[in-house]
Amino acid sequence: MSDKRTDYISWDEYFMGVAKLSGMRSKDPNTQVGACIVSNDNKILSMGYNGFPMGCSDDEFPWCREGGPLDSKYVYTTHSELNAILNYRGGSLEGAKLYVSLFPCNECAKAIIQAGITQVIYDCDKYADTPAVIASKRMMDAAGVEYRQYKHTNRKIEIEL
Ligand SMILES: [Zn+2]
């Protein structure tokens, strides 16, 4: 007879939870996305969130979505998935899984494919109708990267910090 806890979080809850926690580090006032890269044997390899590259000050570069071509965040931000890939210092990500709170755009899909990541578990897919996401799925389909939507369990986790 085992006295093991039965209400522990699942692997999916754990890794999506870490991805979402990473997203909470983002300074973007409109969109906070987090990613978590996991090995096949369920070890966390890397994490990332959307933000500006190193040396590009969060206080000096623009966070707005409108304005001239050089005045919006779009030309400067690095997405969470790419940051998670670039943050990894351990070697190859071949065969790894990526958990992300928003479906990867086409630019991140290229990086995911080229890094050798073979599975994407995403939460929100609110940009499914945009060219960026349609192109992303087309490339991942062609490259054999599997993707599946995270299934919500509606578990609430409160962490006092
Ligand atoms: Zn992206």
mmCIF file of N, CA and C and ligand atoms in Angstrom, residues 79-82 103-109, ligand 1:
data_model
loop_
_atom_site.group_PDB
_atom_site.id
_atom_site.type_symbol
_atom_site.label_atom_id
_atom_site.label_comp_id
_atom_site.label_asym_id
_atom_site.label_seq_id
_atom_site.Cartn_x
_atom_site.Cartn_y
_atom_site.Cartn_z
ATOM 1 N N HIS A 79 10.848 36.508 -30.176
ATOM 2 C CA HIS A 79 9.745 35.732 -29.616
ATOM 3 C C HIS A 79 10.249 34.698 -28.608
ATOM 4 N N SER A 80 9.335 34.243 -27.768
ATOM 5 C CA SER A 80 9.700 33.325 -26.676
ATOM 6 C C SER A 80 10.325 32.027 -27.189
ATOM 7 N N GLU A 81 9.805 31.507 -28.296
ATOM 8 C CA GLU A 81 10.302 30.229 -28.816
ATOM 9 C C GLU A 81 11.753 30.364 -29.266
ATOM 10 N N LEU A 82 12.026 31.467 -30.007
ATOM 11 C CA LEU A 82 13.398 31.672 -30.472
ATOM 12 C C LEU A 82 14.325 31.930 -29.286
ATOM 13 N N PHE A 103 0.503 29.785 -30.355
ATOM 14 C CA PHE A 103 1.005 29.029 -31.506
ATOM 15 C C PHE A 103 2.169 29.776 -32.172
ATOM 16 N N PRO A 104 3.261 29.104 -32.490
ATOM 17 C CA PRO A 104 4.443 29.764 -33.064
ATOM 18 C C PRO A 104 4.163 30.423 -34.414
ATOM 19 N N CYS A 105 4.759 31.572 -34.630
ATOM 20 C CA CYS A 105 4.657 32.267 -35.918
ATOM 21 C C CYS A 105 5.566 31.574 -36.944
ATOM 22 N N ASN A 106 5.533 32.043 -38.171
ATOM 23 C CA ASN A 106 6.340 31.423 -39.228
ATOM 24 C C ASN A 106 7.840 31.552 -38.969
ATOM 25 N N GLU A 107 8.271 32.675 -38.411
ATOM 26 C CA GLU A 107 9.708 32.845 -38.148
ATOM 27 C C GLU A 107 10.167 31.862 -37.067
ATOM 28 N N CYS A 108 9.366 31.707 -36.031
ATOM 29 C CA CYS A 108 9.727 30.755 -34.979
ATOM 30 C C CYS A 108 9.645 29.321 -35.496
ATOM 31 N N ALA A 109 8.679 29.056 -36.384
ATOM 32 C CA ALA A 109 8.567 27.713 -36.961
ATOM 33 C C ALA A 109 9.862 27.336 -37.676
HETATM 34 ZN ZN ZN B 1 7.410 33.792 -33.365
#
